[in-house]
Coordinates of C-alpha atoms and ligand atoms in Angstrom, one line a residue:
X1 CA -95.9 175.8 -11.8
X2 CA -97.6 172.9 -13.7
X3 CA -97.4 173.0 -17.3
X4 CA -100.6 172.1 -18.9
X5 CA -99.3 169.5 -21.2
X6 CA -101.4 168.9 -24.3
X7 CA -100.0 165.6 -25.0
X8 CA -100.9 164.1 -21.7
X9 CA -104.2 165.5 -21.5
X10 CA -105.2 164.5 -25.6
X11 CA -103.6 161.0 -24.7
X12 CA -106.0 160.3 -21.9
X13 CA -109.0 161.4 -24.2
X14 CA -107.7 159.1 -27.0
X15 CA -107.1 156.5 -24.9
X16 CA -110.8 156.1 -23.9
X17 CA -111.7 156.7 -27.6
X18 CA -110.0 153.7 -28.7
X19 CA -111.4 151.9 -26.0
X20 CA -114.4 152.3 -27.3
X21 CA -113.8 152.2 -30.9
X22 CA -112.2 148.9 -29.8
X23 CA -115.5 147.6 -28.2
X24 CA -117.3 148.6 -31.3
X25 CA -115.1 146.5 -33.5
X26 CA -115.7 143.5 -31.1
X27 CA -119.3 143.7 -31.1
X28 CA -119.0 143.8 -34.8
X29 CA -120.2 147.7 -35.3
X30 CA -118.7 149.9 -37.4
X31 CA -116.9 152.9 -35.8
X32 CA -117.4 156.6 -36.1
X33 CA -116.3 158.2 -39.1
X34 CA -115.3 161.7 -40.2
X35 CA -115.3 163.5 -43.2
X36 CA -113.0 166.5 -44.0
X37 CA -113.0 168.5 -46.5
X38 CA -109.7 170.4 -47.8
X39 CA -110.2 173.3 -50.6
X40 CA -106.9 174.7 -51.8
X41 CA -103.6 173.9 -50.4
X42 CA -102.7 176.6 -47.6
X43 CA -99.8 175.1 -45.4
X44 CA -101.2 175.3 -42.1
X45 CA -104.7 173.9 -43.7
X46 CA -103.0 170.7 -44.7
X47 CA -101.2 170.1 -41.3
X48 CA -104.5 170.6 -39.1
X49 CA -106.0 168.2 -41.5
X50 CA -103.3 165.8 -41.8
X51 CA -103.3 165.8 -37.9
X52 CA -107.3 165.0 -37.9
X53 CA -106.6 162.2 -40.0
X54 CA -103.9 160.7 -38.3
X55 CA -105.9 160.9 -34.9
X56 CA -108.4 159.3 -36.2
X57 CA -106.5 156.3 -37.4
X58 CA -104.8 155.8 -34.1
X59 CA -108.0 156.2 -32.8
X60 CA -109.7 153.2 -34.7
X61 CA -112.3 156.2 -36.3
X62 CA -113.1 155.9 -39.9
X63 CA -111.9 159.0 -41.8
X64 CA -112.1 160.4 -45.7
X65 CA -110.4 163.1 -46.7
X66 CA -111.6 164.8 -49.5
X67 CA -109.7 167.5 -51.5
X68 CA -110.5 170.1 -54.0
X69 CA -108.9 172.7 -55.9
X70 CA -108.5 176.2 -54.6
X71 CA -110.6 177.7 -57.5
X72 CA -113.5 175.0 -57.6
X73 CA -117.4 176.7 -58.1
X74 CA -119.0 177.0 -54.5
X75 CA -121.6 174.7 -55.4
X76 CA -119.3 172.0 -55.8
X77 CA -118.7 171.9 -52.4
X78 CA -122.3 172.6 -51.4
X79 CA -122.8 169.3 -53.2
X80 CA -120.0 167.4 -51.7
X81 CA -121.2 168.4 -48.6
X82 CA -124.1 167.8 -49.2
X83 CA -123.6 164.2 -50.4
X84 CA -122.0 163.6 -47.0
X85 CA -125.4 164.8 -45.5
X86 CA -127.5 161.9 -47.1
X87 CA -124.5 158.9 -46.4
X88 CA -125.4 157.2 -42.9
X89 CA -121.8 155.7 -42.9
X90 CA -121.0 159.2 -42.4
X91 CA -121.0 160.7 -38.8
X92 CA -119.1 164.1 -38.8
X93 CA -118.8 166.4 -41.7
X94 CA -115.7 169.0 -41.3
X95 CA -114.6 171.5 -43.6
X96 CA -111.5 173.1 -43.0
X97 CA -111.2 176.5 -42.5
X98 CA -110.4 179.1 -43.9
X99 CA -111.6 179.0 -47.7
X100 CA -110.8 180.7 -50.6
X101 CA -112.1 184.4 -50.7
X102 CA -115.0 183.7 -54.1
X103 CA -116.5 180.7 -51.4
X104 CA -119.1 182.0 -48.8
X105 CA -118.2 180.4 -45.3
X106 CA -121.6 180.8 -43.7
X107 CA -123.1 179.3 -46.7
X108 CA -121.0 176.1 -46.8
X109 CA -121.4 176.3 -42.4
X110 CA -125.2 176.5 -42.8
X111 CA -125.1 173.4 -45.4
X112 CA -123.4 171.3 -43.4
X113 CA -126.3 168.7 -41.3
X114 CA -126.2 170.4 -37.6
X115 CA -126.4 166.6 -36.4
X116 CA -123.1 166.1 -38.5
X117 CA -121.4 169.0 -37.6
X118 CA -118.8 168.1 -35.1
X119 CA -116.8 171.3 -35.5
X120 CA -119.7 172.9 -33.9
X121 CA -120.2 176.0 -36.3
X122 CA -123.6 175.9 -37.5
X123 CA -126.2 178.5 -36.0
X124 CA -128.4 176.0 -35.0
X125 CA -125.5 174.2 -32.6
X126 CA -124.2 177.9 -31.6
X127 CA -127.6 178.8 -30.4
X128 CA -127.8 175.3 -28.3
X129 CA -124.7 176.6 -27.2
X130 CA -125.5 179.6 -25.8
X131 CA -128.7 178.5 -24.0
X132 CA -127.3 175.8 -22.5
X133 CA -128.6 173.0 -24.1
X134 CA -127.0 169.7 -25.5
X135 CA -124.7 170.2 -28.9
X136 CA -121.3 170.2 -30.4
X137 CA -119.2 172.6 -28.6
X138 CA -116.4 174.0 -31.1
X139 CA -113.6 171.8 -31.1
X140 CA -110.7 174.7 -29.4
X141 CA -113.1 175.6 -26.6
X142 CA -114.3 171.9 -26.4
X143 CA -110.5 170.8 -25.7
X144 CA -109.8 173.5 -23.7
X145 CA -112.6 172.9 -21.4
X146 CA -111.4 168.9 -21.6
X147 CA -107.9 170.3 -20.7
X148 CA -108.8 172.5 -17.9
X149 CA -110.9 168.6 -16.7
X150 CA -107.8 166.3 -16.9
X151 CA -105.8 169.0 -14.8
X152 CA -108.6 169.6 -12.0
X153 CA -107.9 173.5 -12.7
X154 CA -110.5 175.0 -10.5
X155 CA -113.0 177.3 -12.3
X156 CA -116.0 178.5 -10.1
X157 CA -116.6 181.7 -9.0
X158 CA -112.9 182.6 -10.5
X159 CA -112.2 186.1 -13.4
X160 CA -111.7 184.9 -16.9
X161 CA -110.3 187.3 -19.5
X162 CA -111.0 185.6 -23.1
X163 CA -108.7 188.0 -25.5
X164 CA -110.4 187.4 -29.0
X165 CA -113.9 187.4 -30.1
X166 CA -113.9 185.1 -33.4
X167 CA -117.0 182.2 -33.6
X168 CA -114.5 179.4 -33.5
X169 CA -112.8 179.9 -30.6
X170 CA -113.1 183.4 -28.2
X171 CA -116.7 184.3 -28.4
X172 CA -117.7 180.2 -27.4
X173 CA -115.2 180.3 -25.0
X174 CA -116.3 182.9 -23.2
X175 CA -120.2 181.5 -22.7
X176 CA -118.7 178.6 -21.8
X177 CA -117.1 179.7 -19.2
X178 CA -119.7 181.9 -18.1
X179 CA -122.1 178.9 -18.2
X180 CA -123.4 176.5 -15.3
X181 CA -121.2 173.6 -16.3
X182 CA -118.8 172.3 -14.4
X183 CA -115.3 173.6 -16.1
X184 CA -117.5 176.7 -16.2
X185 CA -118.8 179.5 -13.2
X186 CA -116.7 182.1 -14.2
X187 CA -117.3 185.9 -14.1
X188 CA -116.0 186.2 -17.6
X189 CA -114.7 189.4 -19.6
X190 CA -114.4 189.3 -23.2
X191 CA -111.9 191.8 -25.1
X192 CA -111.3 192.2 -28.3
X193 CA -109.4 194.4 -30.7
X194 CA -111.4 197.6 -29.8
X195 CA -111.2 197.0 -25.7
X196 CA -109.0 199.9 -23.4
X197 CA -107.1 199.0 -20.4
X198 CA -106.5 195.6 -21.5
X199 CA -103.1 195.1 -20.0
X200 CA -105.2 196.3 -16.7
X201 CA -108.1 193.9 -17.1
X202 CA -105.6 190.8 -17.6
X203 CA -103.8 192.0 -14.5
X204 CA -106.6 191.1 -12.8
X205 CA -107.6 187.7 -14.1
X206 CA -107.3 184.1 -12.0
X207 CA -107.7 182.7 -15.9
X208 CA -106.4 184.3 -19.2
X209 CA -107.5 182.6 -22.4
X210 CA -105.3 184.1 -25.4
X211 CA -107.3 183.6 -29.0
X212 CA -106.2 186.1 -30.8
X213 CA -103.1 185.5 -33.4
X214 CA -100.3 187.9 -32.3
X215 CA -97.3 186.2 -30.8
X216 CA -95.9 186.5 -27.0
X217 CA -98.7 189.3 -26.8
X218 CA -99.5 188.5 -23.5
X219 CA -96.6 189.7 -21.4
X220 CA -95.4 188.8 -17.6
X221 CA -96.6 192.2 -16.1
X222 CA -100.2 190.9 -17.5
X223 CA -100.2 188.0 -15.5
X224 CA -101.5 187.8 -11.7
X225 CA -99.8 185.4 -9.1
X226 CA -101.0 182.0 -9.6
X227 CA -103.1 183.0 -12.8
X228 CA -104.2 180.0 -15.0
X229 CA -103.0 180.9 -18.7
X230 CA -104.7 178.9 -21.6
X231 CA -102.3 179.8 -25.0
X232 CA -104.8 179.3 -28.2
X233 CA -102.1 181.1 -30.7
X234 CA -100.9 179.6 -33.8
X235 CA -98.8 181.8 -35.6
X236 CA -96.2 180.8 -38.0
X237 CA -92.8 182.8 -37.6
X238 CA -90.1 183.2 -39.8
X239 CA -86.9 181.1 -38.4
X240 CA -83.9 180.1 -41.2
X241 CA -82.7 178.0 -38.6
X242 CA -85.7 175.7 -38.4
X243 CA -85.9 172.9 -41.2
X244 CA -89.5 174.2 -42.6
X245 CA -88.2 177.7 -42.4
X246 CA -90.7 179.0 -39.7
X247 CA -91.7 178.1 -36.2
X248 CA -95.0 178.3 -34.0
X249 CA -95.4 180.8 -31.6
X250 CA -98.1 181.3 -29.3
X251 CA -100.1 184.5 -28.2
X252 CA -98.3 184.3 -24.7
X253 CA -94.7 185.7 -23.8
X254 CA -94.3 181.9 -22.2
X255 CA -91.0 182.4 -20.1
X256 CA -92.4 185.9 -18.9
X257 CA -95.7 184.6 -18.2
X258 CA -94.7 180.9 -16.5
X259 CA -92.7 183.4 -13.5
X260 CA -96.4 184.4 -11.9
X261 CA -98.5 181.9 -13.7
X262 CA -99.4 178.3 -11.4
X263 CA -100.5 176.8 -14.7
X264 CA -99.8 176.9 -18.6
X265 CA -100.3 176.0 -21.9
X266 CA -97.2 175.4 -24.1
X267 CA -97.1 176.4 -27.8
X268 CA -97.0 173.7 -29.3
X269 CA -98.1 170.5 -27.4
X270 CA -100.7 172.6 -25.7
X271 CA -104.6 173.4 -27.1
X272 CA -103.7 172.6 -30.4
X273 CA -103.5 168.9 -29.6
X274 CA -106.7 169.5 -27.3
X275 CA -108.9 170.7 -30.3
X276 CA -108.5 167.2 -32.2
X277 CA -109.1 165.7 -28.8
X278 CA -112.8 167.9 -28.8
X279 CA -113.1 167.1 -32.2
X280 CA -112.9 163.7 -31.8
X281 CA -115.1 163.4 -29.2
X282 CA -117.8 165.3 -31.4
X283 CA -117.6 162.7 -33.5
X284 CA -118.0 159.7 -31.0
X285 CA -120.6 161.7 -29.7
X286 CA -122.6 162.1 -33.8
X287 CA -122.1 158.4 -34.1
X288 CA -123.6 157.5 -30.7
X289 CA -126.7 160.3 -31.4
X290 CA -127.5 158.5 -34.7
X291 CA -126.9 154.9 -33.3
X292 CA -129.4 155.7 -30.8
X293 CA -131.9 157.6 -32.2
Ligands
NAD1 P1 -109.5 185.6 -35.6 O1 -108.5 186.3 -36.4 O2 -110.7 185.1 -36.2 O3 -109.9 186.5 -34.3 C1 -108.9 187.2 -33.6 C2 -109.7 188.0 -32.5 O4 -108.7 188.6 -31.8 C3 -110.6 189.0 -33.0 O5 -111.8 188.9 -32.4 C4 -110.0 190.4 -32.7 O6 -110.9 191.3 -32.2 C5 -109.1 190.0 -31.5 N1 -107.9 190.8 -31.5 C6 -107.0 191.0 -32.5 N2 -106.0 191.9 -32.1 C7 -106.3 192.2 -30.9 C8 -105.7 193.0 -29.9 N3 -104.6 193.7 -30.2 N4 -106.2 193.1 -28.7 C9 -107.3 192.4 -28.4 N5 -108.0 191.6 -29.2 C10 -107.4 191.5 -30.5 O7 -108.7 184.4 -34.9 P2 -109.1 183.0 -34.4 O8 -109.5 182.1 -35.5 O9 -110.0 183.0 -33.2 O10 -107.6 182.4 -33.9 C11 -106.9 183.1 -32.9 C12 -105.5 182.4 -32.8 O11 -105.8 181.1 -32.4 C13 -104.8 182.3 -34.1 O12 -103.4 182.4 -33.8 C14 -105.1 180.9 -34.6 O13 -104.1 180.4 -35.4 C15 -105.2 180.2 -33.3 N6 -106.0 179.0 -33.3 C16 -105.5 177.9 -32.7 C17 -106.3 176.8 -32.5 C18 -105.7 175.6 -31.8 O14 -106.2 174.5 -32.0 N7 -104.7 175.9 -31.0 C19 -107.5 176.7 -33.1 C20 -108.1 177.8 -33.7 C21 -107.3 179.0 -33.8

């Protein structure tokens, strides 16, 4: 069974990043930069960000972090985002999710430049999305799609099962897949909290994608011989005998599943590391579209 090892994968992406970033600084250029944006201070928030950040630096990227307080006015954001908009040293805008409940997520998504938005959220990149055309994939489906790449997994003609249907992750997924591309070619099912016989419809899948926040959900009898399984699932679990007091679990049972499985994720050091891989990328990709046009 070959595990699907996000560190190897992410490494090779970064690797090539900084080759270029590297160039850039040679010819004298500046490099891509990112700006995230971090309302409130909800744990797993500031470790995805912190992690952006960090990649960025080891990846020679320009990156600002911008915080603000959990109960700041929505159009204090708007503007910040909207400053970000108008500065040309600025290549990707990201603001992480989720927000406090008095903010309106589509509003702040819609706000954000679609040529700057390298998480890949706005309606105007989803609908690129789903027809096919050139945008910013989101950054989960993105890295998986490099993942499934680095390791040659084969996808054409094979039965994906995406569990989950959310914008950031399960419902792009599963166009992707489905598209013409070439980690794509899949016959794709898409379930979701209200799907029957799902335990059935894994049974039957060459690839399982599980996005869907409910740890070791996907179990060894759901898993066909030689299945591909791609673990999305962050959850924090309670564990006294960890340092921070909780560890990560994924949405796959990962000792039941690796028995029939030829290939999977691990949680962690799997998609997580993938996503700031894709996000990245968006970001070379936003520098490179406004350097050229
Ligand atoms: P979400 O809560 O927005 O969506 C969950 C989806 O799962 C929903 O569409 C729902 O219909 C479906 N679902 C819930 N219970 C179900 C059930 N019993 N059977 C079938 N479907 C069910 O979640 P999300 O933002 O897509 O994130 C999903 C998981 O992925 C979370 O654990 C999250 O932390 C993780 N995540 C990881 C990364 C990464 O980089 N690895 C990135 C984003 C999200």
């Amino acid at each position: 069974m070959l595990v699907l090892d996000g560190k190897i994968a992410s490494a090779a992406v970064k690797a090539t990043l900084l080759a270029q970033t590297q160039a850039l600084k040679t010819a004298g250029k500046r490099t891509p930069h990112l700006a995230a944006i971090l309302v409130g201070n909800n744990g797993a928030s500031e470790t995805y960000v912190a992690s952006k950040v960090k990649n960025c630096e080891e990846t020679g990227f320009e990156s600002t972090l911008v915080r603000l307080d959990a109960d700041i006015a929505e159009n204090v954001l708007l503007e910040k985002i909207i400053e970000f908009n108008n500065n040309p040293l600025v290549d990707g805008i990201l603001v992480q999710l989720p927000l406090p409940k008095h903010i309106d997520e589509a509003k702040v998504i819609e706000t954000i430049n679609p040529s700057k938005d390298v998480d890949g959220f706005h309606p105007a990149n989803v609908g690129r999305l789903v027809q096919g055309l050139p945008t910013f994939i989101p950054a989960t489906p993105y890295g998986i799609l490099l993942m499934l790449e680095h390791f040659n997994i084969p996808t054409k003609g094979k039965n994906a099962v995406v569990i989950g249907r959310s914008n950031i992750v399960g419902r792009p997924m599963s166009i992707l897949l489905s598209s013409n591309i070439p980690q794509g070619n899949c016959t794709v099912t898409l379930c979701h909290s209200h799907t029957t016989h799902l335990k059935s419809i894994c049974a039957q899948a060459d690839i399982i994608v599980a996005a869907l926040g409910a740890p070791n959900f996907v179990t060894g009898d759901m898993v066909k011989p030689g299945a591909v399984i791609i673990d999305v699932g962050i959850t924090r679990v309670e564990d006294p005998t960890s340092k921070k007091g909780f560890r990560i679990k994924g949405d796959v049972n990962y000792e039941e599943a690796s028995v029939n499985a030829s290939a999977i994720t691990p949680v962690p050091g799997g998609v997580g590391l993938m996503t700031i891989a894709g996000l990245l990328k968006n970001t070379m990709k936003a520098y490179e579209a406004a350097h050229l046009s």
